[in-house]
Coordinates of C-alpha atoms in Angstrom, one line a residue:
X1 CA 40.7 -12.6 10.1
X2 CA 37.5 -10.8 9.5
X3 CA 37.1 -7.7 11.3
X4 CA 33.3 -7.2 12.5
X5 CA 31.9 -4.8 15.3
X6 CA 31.3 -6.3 18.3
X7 CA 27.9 -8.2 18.8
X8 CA 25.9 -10.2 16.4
X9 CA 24.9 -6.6 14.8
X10 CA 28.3 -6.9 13.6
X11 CA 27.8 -10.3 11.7
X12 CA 24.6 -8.9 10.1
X13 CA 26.0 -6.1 8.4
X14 CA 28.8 -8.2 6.6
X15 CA 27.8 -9.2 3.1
X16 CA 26.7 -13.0 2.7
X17 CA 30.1 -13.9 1.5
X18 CA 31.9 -12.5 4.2
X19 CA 29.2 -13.8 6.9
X20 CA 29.3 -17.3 5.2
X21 CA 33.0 -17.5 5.7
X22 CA 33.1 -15.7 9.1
X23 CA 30.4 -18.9 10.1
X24 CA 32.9 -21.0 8.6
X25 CA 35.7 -20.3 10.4
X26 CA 33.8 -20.1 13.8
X27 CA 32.2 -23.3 13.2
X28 CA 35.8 -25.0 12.6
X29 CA 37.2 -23.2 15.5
X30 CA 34.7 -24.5 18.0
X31 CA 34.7 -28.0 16.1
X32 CA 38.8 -27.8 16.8
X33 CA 37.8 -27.8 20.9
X34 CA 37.7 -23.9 21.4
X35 CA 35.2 -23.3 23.5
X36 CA 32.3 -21.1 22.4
X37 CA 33.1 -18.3 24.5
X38 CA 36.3 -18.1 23.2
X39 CA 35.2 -18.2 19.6
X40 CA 32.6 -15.3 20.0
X41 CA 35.7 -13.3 21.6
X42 CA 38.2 -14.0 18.9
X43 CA 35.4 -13.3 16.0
X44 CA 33.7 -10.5 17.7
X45 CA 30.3 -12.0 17.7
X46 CA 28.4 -13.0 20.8
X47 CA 28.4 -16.1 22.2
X48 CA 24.6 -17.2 20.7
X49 CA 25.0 -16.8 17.4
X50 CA 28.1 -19.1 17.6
X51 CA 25.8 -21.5 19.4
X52 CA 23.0 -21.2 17.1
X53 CA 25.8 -21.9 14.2
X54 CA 27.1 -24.2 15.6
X55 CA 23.8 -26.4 16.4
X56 CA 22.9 -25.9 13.0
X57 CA 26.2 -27.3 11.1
X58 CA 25.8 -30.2 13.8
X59 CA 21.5 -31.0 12.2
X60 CA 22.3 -29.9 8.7
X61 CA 26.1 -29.9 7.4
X62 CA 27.6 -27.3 5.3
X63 CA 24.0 -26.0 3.6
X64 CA 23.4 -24.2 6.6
X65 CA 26.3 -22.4 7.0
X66 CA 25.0 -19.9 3.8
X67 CA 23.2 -16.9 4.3
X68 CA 19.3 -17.4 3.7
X69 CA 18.0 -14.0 1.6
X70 CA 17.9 -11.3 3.7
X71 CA 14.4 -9.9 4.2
X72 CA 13.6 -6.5 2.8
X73 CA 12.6 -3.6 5.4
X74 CA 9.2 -2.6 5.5
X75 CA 9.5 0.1 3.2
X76 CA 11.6 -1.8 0.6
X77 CA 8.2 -4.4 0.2
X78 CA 6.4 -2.0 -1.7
X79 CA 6.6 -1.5 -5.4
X80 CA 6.6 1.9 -5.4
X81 CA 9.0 4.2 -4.0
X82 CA 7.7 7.4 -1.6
X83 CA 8.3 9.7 -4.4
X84 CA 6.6 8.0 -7.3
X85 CA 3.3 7.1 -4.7
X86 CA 3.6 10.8 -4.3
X87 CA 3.2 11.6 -7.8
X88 CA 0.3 9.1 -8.1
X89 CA -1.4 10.9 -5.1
X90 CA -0.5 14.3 -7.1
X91 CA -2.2 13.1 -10.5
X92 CA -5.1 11.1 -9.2
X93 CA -6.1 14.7 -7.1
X94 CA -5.3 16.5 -10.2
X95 CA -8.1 15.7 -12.2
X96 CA -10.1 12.6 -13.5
X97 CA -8.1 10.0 -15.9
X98 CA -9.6 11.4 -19.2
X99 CA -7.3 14.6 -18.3
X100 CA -4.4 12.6 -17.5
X101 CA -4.7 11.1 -21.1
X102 CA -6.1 8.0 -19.9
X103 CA -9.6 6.1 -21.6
X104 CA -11.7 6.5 -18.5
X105 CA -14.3 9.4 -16.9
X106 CA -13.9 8.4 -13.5
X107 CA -11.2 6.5 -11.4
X108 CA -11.1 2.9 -11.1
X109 CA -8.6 0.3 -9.8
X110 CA -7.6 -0.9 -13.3
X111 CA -7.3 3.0 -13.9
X112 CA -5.0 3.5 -11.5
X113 CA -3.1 0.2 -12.5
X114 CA -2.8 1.7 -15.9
X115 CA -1.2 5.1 -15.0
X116 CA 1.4 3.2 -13.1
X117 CA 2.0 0.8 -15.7
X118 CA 2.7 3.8 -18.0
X119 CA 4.4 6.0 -16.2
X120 CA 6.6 3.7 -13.8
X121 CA 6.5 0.7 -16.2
X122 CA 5.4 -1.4 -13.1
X123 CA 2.7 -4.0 -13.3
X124 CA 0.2 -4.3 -10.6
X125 CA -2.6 -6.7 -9.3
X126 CA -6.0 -5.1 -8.3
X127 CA -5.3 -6.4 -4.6
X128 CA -1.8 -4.8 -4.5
X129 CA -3.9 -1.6 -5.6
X130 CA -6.3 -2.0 -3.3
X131 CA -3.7 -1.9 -0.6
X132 CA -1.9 1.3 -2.1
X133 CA -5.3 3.3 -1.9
X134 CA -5.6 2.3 1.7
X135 CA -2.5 3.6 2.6
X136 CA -3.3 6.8 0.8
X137 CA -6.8 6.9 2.5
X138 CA -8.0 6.9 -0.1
X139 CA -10.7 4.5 0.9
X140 CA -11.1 5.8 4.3
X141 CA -9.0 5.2 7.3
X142 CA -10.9 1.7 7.7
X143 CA -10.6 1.1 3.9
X144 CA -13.7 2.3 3.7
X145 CA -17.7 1.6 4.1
X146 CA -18.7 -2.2 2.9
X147 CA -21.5 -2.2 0.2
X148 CA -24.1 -2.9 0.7
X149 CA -25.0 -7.0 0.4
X150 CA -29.0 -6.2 -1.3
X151 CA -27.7 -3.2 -3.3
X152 CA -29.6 -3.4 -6.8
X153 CA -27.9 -3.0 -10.3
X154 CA -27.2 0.9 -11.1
X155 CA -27.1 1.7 -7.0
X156 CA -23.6 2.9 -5.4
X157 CA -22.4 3.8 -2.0
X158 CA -20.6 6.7 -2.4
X159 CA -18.4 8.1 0.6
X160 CA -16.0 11.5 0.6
X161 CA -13.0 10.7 2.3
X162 CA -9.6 12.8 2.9
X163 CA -6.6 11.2 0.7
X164 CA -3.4 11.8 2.3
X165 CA -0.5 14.3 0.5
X166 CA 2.1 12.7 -0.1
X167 CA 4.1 15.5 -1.4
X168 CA 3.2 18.3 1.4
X169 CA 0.4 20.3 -0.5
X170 CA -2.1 20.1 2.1
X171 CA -5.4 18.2 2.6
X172 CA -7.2 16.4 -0.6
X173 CA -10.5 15.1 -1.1
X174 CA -12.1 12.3 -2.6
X175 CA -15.7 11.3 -3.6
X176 CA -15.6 7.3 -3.3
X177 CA -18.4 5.5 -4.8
X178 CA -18.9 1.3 -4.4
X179 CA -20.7 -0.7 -6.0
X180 CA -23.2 -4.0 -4.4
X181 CA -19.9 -5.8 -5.9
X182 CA -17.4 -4.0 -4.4
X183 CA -16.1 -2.4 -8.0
X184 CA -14.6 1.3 -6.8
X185 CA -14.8 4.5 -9.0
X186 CA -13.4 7.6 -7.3
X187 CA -12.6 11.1 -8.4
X188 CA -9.9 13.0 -5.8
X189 CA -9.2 16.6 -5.5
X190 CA -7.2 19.5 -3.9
X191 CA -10.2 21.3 -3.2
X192 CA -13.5 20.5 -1.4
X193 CA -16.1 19.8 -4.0
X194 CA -18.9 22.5 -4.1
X195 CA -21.4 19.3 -5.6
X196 CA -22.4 15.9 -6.5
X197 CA -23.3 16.5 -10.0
X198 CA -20.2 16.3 -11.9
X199 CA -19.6 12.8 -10.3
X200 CA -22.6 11.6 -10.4
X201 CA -22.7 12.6 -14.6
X202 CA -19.1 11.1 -15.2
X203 CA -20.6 8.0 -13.8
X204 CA -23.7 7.5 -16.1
X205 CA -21.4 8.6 -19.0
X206 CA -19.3 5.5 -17.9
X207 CA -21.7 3.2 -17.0
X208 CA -23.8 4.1 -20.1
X209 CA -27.2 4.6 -17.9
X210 CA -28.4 6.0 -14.7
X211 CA -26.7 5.6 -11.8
X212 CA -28.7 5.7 -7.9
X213 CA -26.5 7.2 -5.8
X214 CA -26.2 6.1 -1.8
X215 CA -24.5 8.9 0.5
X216 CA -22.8 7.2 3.4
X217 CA -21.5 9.1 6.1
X218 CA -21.0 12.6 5.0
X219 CA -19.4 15.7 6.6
X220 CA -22.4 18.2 8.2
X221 CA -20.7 21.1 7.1
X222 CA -21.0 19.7 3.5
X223 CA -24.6 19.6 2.8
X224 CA -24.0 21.5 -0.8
X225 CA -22.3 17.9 -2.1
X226 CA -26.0 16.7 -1.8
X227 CA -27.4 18.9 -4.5
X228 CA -30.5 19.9 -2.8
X229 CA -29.8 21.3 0.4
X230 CA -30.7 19.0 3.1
X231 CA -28.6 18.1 5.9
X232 CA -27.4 14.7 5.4
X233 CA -28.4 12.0 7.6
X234 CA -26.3 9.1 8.7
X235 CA -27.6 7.7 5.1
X236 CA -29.3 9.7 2.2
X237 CA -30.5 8.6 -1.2
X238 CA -28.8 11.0 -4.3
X239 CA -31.8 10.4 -6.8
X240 CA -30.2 9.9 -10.6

């Protein structure tokens, strides 16, 4: 006889073999004339998941006496376990990719994609990164401020937002720049940034041109990140 704990908590912890052969024997027992009550008592399960076994032999035969795949906890569906996020989190605020030996100025999704690829070996879609930098806040609590729908070529909404530390060393930062077509280039940090500048250069470097910069929602006490001095409204233009 199978030994399980009593309750159907007990039948979900048994591996599918032993649950498929525990449904089994059940199933025949109550198709013998015990009653269900009886069955539950003598297995250790309750009374409604014989039932529900039971109803299901009797619409679908033996098929449905199998285990379907267990579905995985909510933090087994990422791809990325807690410790390698946090060393993501740790390199992005480290510095921009071209210090983390990678072919770009600034951060971008397929730069991100590309550090985990090399240093995890995983492969992962844009949207699936998208998601990640959420979860990091990275983008904002609210995954950040939509671009805007007439923004002309070369202009980008650019947003500082707080990352979350994954790996306890305190607050981070993060200038978050979007363009009119939603493409996302970032640089993080441990420390606030003391300007605009060095972002705003990085970008024309990568874009090959100027670049209008569009400051959305910024902290009062950081007018400095504007370059020249003025308290920033609810919406500022960073000339190039």
């Amino acid at each position: 006889m199978v030994e399980v704990q009593q309750g159907s908590g007990g039948a979900r912890s048994l591996s599918p073999d032993a649950l498929e052969q525990l449904r089994r024997k059940a199933v025949a027992a109550v198709e013998s004339g015990a009653s269900q009550t009886r069955v539950a008592s003598m297995f250790g399960v309750s009374r409604k998941a014989v039932g529900t076994w039971v109803r299901a032999y009797q619409a679908g035969g033996e098929p449905t006496l199998r285990p379907r795949p267990r579905g995985r906890r909510a933090g087994q569906r990422l791809a990325l376990s807690a410790a390698q996020q946090g060393r993501v989190v740790d390199t992005l605020a480290a510095g921009p990719p071209d210090a983390a030996g990678l072919p770009w100025l600034v951060w971008t999704r397929k730069a991100v994609a590309e550090l985990i690829s090399r240093d995890f070996g995983v492969v992962l879609a844009g949207t699936t990164i998208d998601k990640y930098l959420l979860r990091w806040e990275l983008t904002g609590r609210d995954g950040g401020a939509a671009p805007p729908r007439d923004c002309p070529a070369g202009t980008l909404l650019v947003t500082w937002t707080h990352p979350r530390s994954l790996t306890g060393t305190g607050e981070l930062h993060a200038l978050v720049a979007v363009s009119g077509r939603g493409v996302l280039f970032f640089l993080a940090a441990a420390q606030p940034f003391a300007g605009i500048a060095e972002f705003r250069s990085r970008l024309r470097m990568q874009f090959g041109r100027d670049v209008r910069l569009v400051a959305h929602d910024w902290p009062v006490a950081r007018p400095a990140l504007l370059g020249d001095g003025r308290e920033p409204d609810q919406e500022v233009v960073v000339p190039a």
